[in-house]
Short mmCIF file of C-alpha atoms (C1' of nucleotides) and ligand atoms in Angstrom, two decimals:
data_model
loop_
_atom_site.label_atom_id
_atom_site.label_comp_id
_atom_site.label_asym_id
_atom_site.label_seq_id
_atom_site.Cartn_x
_atom_site.Cartn_y
_atom_site.Cartn_z
CA UNK S 1 53.03 86.30 175.32
CA UNK S 2 56.59 87.67 176.16
CA UNK S 3 55.29 91.15 176.90
CA UNK S 4 58.20 90.86 179.59
CA UNK S 5 60.62 92.05 177.02
CA UNK S 6 58.17 95.04 175.61
CA UNK S 7 60.33 97.50 177.64
CA UNK S 8 63.19 95.92 177.52
CA UNK S 9 63.33 96.53 173.48
CA UNK S 10 61.91 99.42 173.09
CA UNK S 11 65.15 100.76 175.15
CA UNK S 12 67.34 98.94 173.16
CA UNK S 13 66.06 100.22 170.15
CA UNK S 14 66.34 103.85 171.10
CA UNK S 15 70.05 102.80 172.51
CA UNK S 16 70.81 102.03 169.12
CA UNK S 17 69.34 105.18 167.32
CA UNK S 18 66.62 103.06 166.03
CA UNK S 19 63.12 104.27 165.44
CA UNK S 20 60.87 102.60 167.52
CA UNK S 21 58.00 100.36 165.34
CA UNK S 22 55.88 97.49 165.71
CA UNK S 23 57.94 95.35 163.56
CA UNK S 24 61.15 96.14 165.04
CA UNK S 25 59.56 95.49 168.70
CA UNK S 26 58.08 92.43 168.03
CA UNK S 27 61.47 91.36 166.11
CA UNK S 28 63.49 92.18 168.91
CA UNK S 29 61.23 90.64 171.41
CA UNK S 30 61.55 87.17 169.88
CA UNK S 31 65.57 87.25 169.97
CA UNK S 32 64.95 88.64 173.53
CA UNK S 33 62.83 85.68 174.43
CA UNK S 34 64.60 83.41 172.90
CA UNK S 35 68.01 81.66 173.51
CA UNK S 36 69.81 80.54 170.59
CA UNK S 37 70.05 82.34 166.96
CA UNK S 38 67.22 82.58 164.55
CA UNK S 39 67.35 82.63 160.69
CA UNK S 40 64.64 84.79 158.61
CA UNK S 41 62.62 82.03 158.07
CA UNK S 42 62.50 81.30 162.03
CA UNK S 43 61.17 84.54 162.56
CA UNK S 44 58.92 84.57 159.76
CA UNK S 45 57.28 81.91 160.97
CA UNK S 46 56.93 82.91 164.53
CA UNK S 47 55.47 86.69 163.60
CA UNK S 48 52.67 84.53 161.61
CA UNK S 49 52.27 87.10 158.66
CA UNK S 50 52.13 90.31 160.74
CA UNK S 51 54.67 91.70 158.45
CA UNK S 52 55.82 91.69 154.92
CA UNK S 53 58.95 89.26 154.51
CA UNK S 54 60.93 92.57 153.09
CA UNK S 55 60.17 94.17 156.29
CA UNK S 56 61.67 91.50 157.93
CA UNK S 57 64.84 91.38 156.07
CA UNK S 58 65.12 95.00 156.42
CA UNK S 59 64.79 95.06 160.17
CA UNK S 60 67.31 92.09 160.49
CA UNK S 61 69.90 94.18 158.04
CA UNK S 62 69.42 97.51 160.37
CA UNK S 63 70.02 95.10 163.67
CA UNK S 64 73.38 94.18 162.13
CA UNK S 65 74.10 97.46 161.06
CA UNK S 66 73.37 99.02 164.51
CA UNK S 67 75.25 96.30 166.32
CA UNK S 68 72.12 95.06 167.91
CA UNK S 69 72.20 91.80 166.29
CA UNK S 70 75.41 89.43 164.53
CA UNK S 71 75.33 87.15 161.72
CA UNK S 72 76.53 83.42 162.21
CA UNK S 73 78.01 81.93 159.28
CA UNK S 74 77.13 78.42 158.63
CA UNK S 75 77.56 75.61 155.63
CA UNK S 76 73.98 75.29 154.86
CA UNK S 77 73.40 78.33 153.29
CA UNK S 78 71.31 80.17 155.35
CA UNK S 79 72.25 83.19 157.85
CA UNK S 80 71.44 83.11 161.40
CA UNK S 81 71.38 86.13 163.93
CA UNK S 82 71.80 86.09 167.53
CA UNK S 83 71.38 89.12 170.16
CA UNK S 84 74.83 90.90 170.31
CA UNK S 85 76.13 91.82 173.97
CA UNK S 86 76.11 95.54 175.28
CA UNK S 87 80.07 96.01 173.71
CA UNK S 88 78.59 96.15 170.16
CA UNK S 89 77.69 99.56 168.42
CA UNK S 90 76.89 101.14 165.29
CA UNK S 91 79.28 99.75 162.81
CA UNK S 92 81.50 98.52 166.07
CA UNK S 93 80.84 94.68 166.41
CA UNK S 94 82.98 92.68 169.39
CA UNK S 95 81.55 89.53 168.93
CA UNK S 96 84.88 87.11 169.98
CA UNK S 97 82.76 84.16 171.02
CA UNK S 98 82.36 80.71 169.37
CA UNK S 99 79.51 79.50 167.98
CA UNK S 100 78.22 76.15 168.82
CA UNK S 101 75.66 74.03 166.06
CA UNK S 102 73.49 70.97 166.92
CA UNK S 103 73.61 68.18 164.78
CA UNK S 104 70.61 66.81 166.30
CA UNK S 105 68.29 69.51 167.26
CA UNK S 106 69.61 72.02 164.71
CA UNK S 107 69.97 74.70 167.18
CA UNK S 108 72.58 77.38 167.18
CA UNK S 109 74.14 78.86 170.50
CA UNK S 110 76.32 81.59 171.06
CA UNK S 111 78.79 80.27 173.90
CA UNK S 112 79.69 83.66 175.02
CA UNK S 113 81.85 81.89 177.72
CA UNK S 114 84.36 80.61 174.87
CA UNK S 115 86.40 83.11 173.37
CA UNK S 116 87.62 82.41 169.40
CA UNK S 117 91.50 81.06 170.07
CA UNK S 118 94.23 83.56 168.60
CA UNK S 119 95.69 82.30 165.60
CA UNK S 120 99.11 82.36 163.71
CA UNK S 121 98.99 82.73 159.93
CA UNK S 122 101.69 82.31 157.35
CA UNK S 123 103.62 85.67 156.40
CA UNK S 124 101.49 87.54 153.96
CA UNK S 125 98.20 87.50 155.61
CA UNK S 126 96.74 89.84 157.68
CA UNK S 127 93.99 89.11 160.21
CA UNK S 128 90.52 91.17 160.07
CA UNK S 129 87.83 88.47 161.57
CA UNK S 130 87.71 84.98 163.19
CA UNK S 131 84.90 82.82 163.37
CA UNK S 132 84.67 79.77 164.80
CA UNK S 133 81.80 77.25 165.04
CA UNK S 134 81.93 73.96 166.52
CA UNK S 135 78.99 71.36 165.40
CA UNK S 136 78.18 68.14 167.42
CA UNK S 137 75.47 67.71 170.11
CA UNK S 138 74.38 70.05 172.59
CA UNK S 139 73.69 69.32 175.98
CA UNK S 140 69.85 68.75 175.64
CA UNK S 141 70.53 66.62 173.16
CA UNK S 142 72.58 64.55 174.71
CA UNK B 1 93.44 74.55 128.53
CA UNK B 2 94.91 72.88 131.19
CA UNK B 3 94.89 69.40 129.55
CA UNK B 4 98.04 69.02 131.87
CA UNK B 5 95.37 67.99 134.56
CA UNK B 6 93.06 65.51 132.29
CA UNK B 7 94.85 62.22 133.43
CA UNK B 8 94.93 63.23 137.19
CA UNK B 9 91.51 64.03 137.05
CA UNK B 10 90.05 60.40 135.26
CA UNK B 11 92.89 59.12 137.88
CA UNK B 12 91.15 60.82 141.12
CA UNK B 13 87.26 60.02 139.73
CA UNK B 14 88.70 56.29 139.51
CA UNK B 15 90.03 56.41 142.75
CA UNK B 16 87.00 57.83 144.62
CA UNK B 17 84.90 55.34 142.96
CA UNK B 18 83.18 58.30 140.39
CA UNK B 19 82.58 56.63 136.57
CA UNK B 20 84.21 59.16 134.18
CA UNK B 21 82.10 61.60 132.27
CA UNK B 22 82.79 64.72 130.56
CA UNK B 23 81.67 66.93 132.91
CA UNK B 24 83.17 65.29 136.45
CA UNK B 25 86.33 65.49 134.06
CA UNK B 26 85.91 69.00 133.20
CA UNK B 27 84.65 70.49 136.67
CA UNK B 28 87.73 68.85 138.21
CA UNK B 29 90.14 69.95 135.73
CA UNK B 30 88.81 73.67 136.81
CA UNK B 31 89.96 72.61 140.62
CA UNK B 32 92.87 70.86 139.88
CA UNK B 33 94.22 74.19 137.76
CA UNK B 34 93.38 76.23 140.30
CA UNK B 35 94.17 77.47 143.72
CA UNK B 36 91.63 78.39 145.80
CA UNK B 37 87.94 77.67 146.52
CA UNK B 38 85.36 78.30 143.95
CA UNK B 39 81.70 78.54 143.94
CA UNK B 40 78.53 77.19 141.83
CA UNK B 41 78.44 80.32 139.76
CA UNK B 42 82.29 80.31 139.46
CA UNK B 43 82.14 76.99 137.57
CA UNK B 44 79.36 77.79 135.77
CA UNK B 45 80.82 80.86 134.55
CA UNK B 46 84.14 78.70 133.82
CA UNK B 47 82.39 75.99 131.99
CA UNK B 48 80.52 78.41 129.65
CA UNK B 49 77.34 76.85 128.30
CA UNK B 50 78.68 73.62 127.97
CA UNK B 51 76.59 72.05 130.90
CA UNK B 52 73.63 72.35 132.71
CA UNK B 53 72.76 74.29 136.10
CA UNK B 54 71.46 71.05 137.57
CA UNK B 55 74.66 68.78 136.30
CA UNK B 56 77.08 71.13 137.99
CA UNK B 57 74.97 71.08 141.45
CA UNK B 58 75.02 67.11 141.17
CA UNK B 59 78.58 66.87 140.33
CA UNK B 60 79.85 68.93 143.40
CA UNK B 61 77.45 67.27 145.29
CA UNK B 62 78.76 63.55 144.46
CA UNK B 63 82.29 65.31 144.71
CA UNK B 64 81.74 65.97 148.46
CA UNK B 65 80.26 62.90 149.41
CA UNK B 66 83.18 60.64 147.53
CA UNK B 67 85.93 62.95 149.59
CA UNK B 68 87.33 64.80 146.23
CA UNK B 69 86.14 68.22 147.60
CA UNK B 70 84.75 69.96 150.90
CA UNK B 71 82.83 72.80 151.36
CA UNK B 72 83.61 76.20 153.16
CA UNK B 73 81.13 77.94 155.27
CA UNK B 74 80.75 81.78 154.86
CA UNK B 75 78.81 84.53 156.12
CA UNK B 76 77.63 85.36 152.46
CA UNK B 77 75.43 82.64 151.98
CA UNK B 78 77.45 81.35 149.44
CA UNK B 79 78.98 77.72 149.59
CA UNK B 80 82.56 77.64 148.39
CA UNK B 81 84.29 74.35 147.26
CA UNK B 82 87.96 73.15 147.37
CA UNK B 83 89.91 70.19 146.99
CA UNK B 84 90.37 67.90 149.53
CA UNK B 85 93.97 66.38 150.81
CA UNK B 86 94.39 62.66 149.93
CA UNK B 87 93.34 61.29 153.44
CA UNK B 88 89.66 62.06 152.52
CA UNK B 89 87.41 59.43 151.42
CA UNK B 90 83.69 58.23 150.47
CA UNK B 91 81.91 59.97 153.88
CA UNK B 92 85.10 59.95 155.67
CA UNK B 93 86.69 63.91 155.53
CA UNK B 94 89.83 65.06 157.19
CA UNK B 95 90.09 68.79 156.79
CA UNK B 96 90.77 70.34 159.70
CA UNK B 97 92.64 73.33 158.29
CA UNK B 98 92.15 76.97 158.69
CA UNK B 99 90.35 78.64 155.42
CA UNK B 100 91.32 81.93 154.54
CA UNK B 101 89.13 84.83 152.73
CA UNK B 102 90.19 87.79 151.67
CA UNK B 103 88.21 90.86 152.19
CA UNK B 104 89.80 92.45 148.92
CA UNK B 105 90.10 90.17 146.31
CA UNK B 106 87.58 87.95 147.92
CA UNK B 107 89.20 84.93 147.00
CA UNK B 108 89.14 81.87 149.49
CA UNK B 109 92.29 80.03 150.28
CA UNK B 110 92.64 76.38 152.30
CA UNK B 111 95.79 77.10 154.55
CA UNK B 112 96.59 73.81 154.40
CA UNK B 113 99.83 74.64 157.11
CA UNK B 114 97.44 75.74 159.85
CA UNK B 115 95.65 73.13 161.78
CA UNK B 116 92.14 74.40 163.45
CA UNK B 117 93.30 74.95 167.31
CA UNK B 118 91.98 72.67 169.32
CA UNK B 119 88.97 73.88 171.39
CA UNK B 120 87.29 73.39 175.27
CA UNK B 121 83.75 74.13 175.38
CA UNK B 122 81.54 73.86 178.86
CA UNK B 123 80.14 71.07 180.26
CA UNK B 124 77.41 68.82 177.92
CA UNK B 125 78.74 69.51 174.48
CA UNK B 126 80.26 66.85 172.43
CA UNK B 127 82.49 68.11 169.60
CA UNK B 128 82.03 66.52 165.65
CA UNK B 129 83.60 69.09 163.66
CA UNK B 130 85.47 72.83 164.16
CA UNK B 131 85.40 74.96 161.30
CA UNK B 132 87.56 78.40 161.41
CA UNK B 133 87.35 80.71 158.95
CA UNK B 134 89.67 83.83 158.86
CA UNK B 135 89.16 86.84 156.87
CA UNK B 136 91.50 89.76 156.12
CA UNK B 137 93.59 90.51 153.31
CA UNK B 138 95.71 87.91 151.35
CA UNK B 139 99.08 88.44 150.48
CA UNK B 140 98.56 89.39 147.06
CA UNK B 141 96.70 91.76 148.04
CA UNK B 142 98.77 93.30 150.63
"C1'" DG E 1 78.30 44.54 120.79
"C1'" DT E 2 74.20 44.03 124.60
"C1'" DT E 3 72.44 45.22 128.76
"C1'" DG E 4 71.78 47.11 133.05
"C1'" DT E 5 73.72 51.11 135.25
"C1'" DC E 6 74.34 55.73 136.34
"C1'" DT E 7 74.30 60.49 134.71
"C1'" DT E 8 72.42 64.26 132.23
"C1'" DG E 9 69.41 67.33 130.40
"C1'" DC E 10 64.65 69.69 131.08
"C1'" DA E 11 61.12 71.81 132.84
"C1'" DA E 12 59.08 73.22 136.44
"C1'" DC E 13 59.19 74.20 141.07
"C1'" DC E 14 60.72 76.36 145.94
"C1'" DA E 15 63.55 79.11 149.30
"C1'" DT E 16 66.29 83.12 149.80
"C1'" DG E 17 67.18 87.58 149.15
"C1'" DT E 18 67.16 92.33 146.73
"C1'" DT E 19 65.17 96.61 144.33
"C1'" DG E 20 62.07 100.93 143.08
"C1'" DC E 21 58.43 103.23 144.47
"C1'" DT E 22 54.11 104.04 147.15
"C1'" DT E 23 51.80 104.83 151.38
"C1'" DT E 24 51.75 104.98 156.03
"C1'" DT E 25 54.00 105.74 160.61
"C1'" DT E 26 57.07 107.87 163.16
"C1'" DT E 27 59.75 111.90 165.24
"C1'" DG E 28 61.24 116.39 165.96
"C1'" DT E 29 59.50 120.62 166.49
"C1'" DA E 30 56.34 124.69 166.09
"C1'" DT V 1 48.36 119.02 170.08
"C1'" DA V 2 49.56 119.69 164.93
"C1'" DC V 3 52.65 119.52 161.20
"C1'" DA V 4 56.17 118.81 158.32
"C1'" DA V 5 60.24 115.77 157.17
"C1'" DA V 6 61.97 111.85 157.76
"C1'" DA V 7 61.85 107.23 158.16
"C1'" DA V 8 59.91 102.66 157.70
"C1'" DA V 9 56.34 99.16 155.76
"C1'" DG V 10 54.17 97.19 152.29
"C1'" DC V 11 53.74 95.58 147.22
"C1'" DA V 12 55.27 93.99 143.21
"C1'" DA V 13 58.44 92.72 140.38
"C1'" DC V 14 62.87 90.71 139.55
"C1'" DA V 15 67.43 87.67 140.61
"C1'" DT V 16 69.95 84.29 142.29
"C1'" DG V 17 70.46 79.61 144.48
"C1'" DG V 18 69.39 75.48 144.92
"C1'" DT V 19 65.91 70.51 144.23
"C1'" DT V 20 62.81 67.05 142.21
"C1'" DG V 21 60.73 64.01 139.11
"C1'" DC V 22 61.28 62.23 134.52
"C1'" DA V 23 62.90 60.87 130.03
"C1'" DA V 24 66.74 60.41 126.99
"C1'" DG V 25 71.69 59.67 126.98
"C1'" DA V 26 76.37 57.73 128.47
"C1'" DC V 27 79.08 54.66 130.53
"C1'" DA V 28 80.72 50.31 132.57
"C1'" DA V 29 80.98 45.69 133.06
"C1'" DC V 30 79.92 41.37 130.61
MN1 LIG O 201 76.85 85.00 168.80
MN1 LIG O 202 90.14 73.79 153.01
ZN1 LIG O 203 70.73 70.05 170.31
ZN1 LIG O 204 92.87 89.33 148.27
#
DNA sequence: GTTGTCTTGCAACCATGTTGCTTTTTTGTA
DNA sequence: TACAAAAAAGCAACATGGTTGCAAGACAAC
């Protein structure tokens, strides 16, 4: 399934300076063939027992480091990851979009078309990064 | 220490329909005498070995349920809690302010004076809650 | 003070994430 | 294509965060 994204995943890995391995390809294909964010546990489930848990952790970390995926903060203590757009590269993420978490189906979406609004803080605070997470019901769950 | 907040904590517990126990008082006093958000581990450290880990978890959960504290989403997989304002009650939180995480001192602040900006999402999404977490450097760390 | 209810402590468990080290795979080069 | 260096994967062990069931203790109301 989803052999469609095999080539694309290989190209992406090379473009981001990562060596091409079975695990990285498989994990990246999962992200490519799936709209919405994934947690480590989701990926582990989808992969079956093909790879060690530790390998998955390290793969996700390297993807974040190289600008292939970004992490999304949640209040339920589980990190979720989603594909970055082309502008992201090693050490330079440019994800300024809003994230949406559906309270019914529990899916997390990157709303690429919605930019995080600019914000003015009291004197003394310098801003580095702004994260906006909206929760409610997604279109499929209305 | 901080016996100043003893009475206040008792009053708050009663006002939110919680029975008054040693653990709840002590934990609430910690929140009252501390500006900034606290994680479970911080509280455990401040309490010494006076209470069981499980008791602290359950206490924090009951505080959230009753509208005494609210949780703040972070991207480092640790839930932090901060006192609510008076408007929050059992099952009805009204925390619409921005949160700030300092990347240097790692403190988390409720910016009560900064409201979360309103946001417009694509068709089909219904909004329930908006969380905004800004990171950078706090005034003390400039 | 007695009684019923709620809270606590304890033990055991599960989930998530990390580290060190060895073996295997990848990659660039000869 | 073969080889060596570098990187990744697997394994084991550990750390932290959080949950559950149950028995014993504390609180609140009468
Ligand atoms: Mn995103
Ligand atoms: Mn707050
Ligand atoms: Zn949904
Ligand atoms: Zn600071």
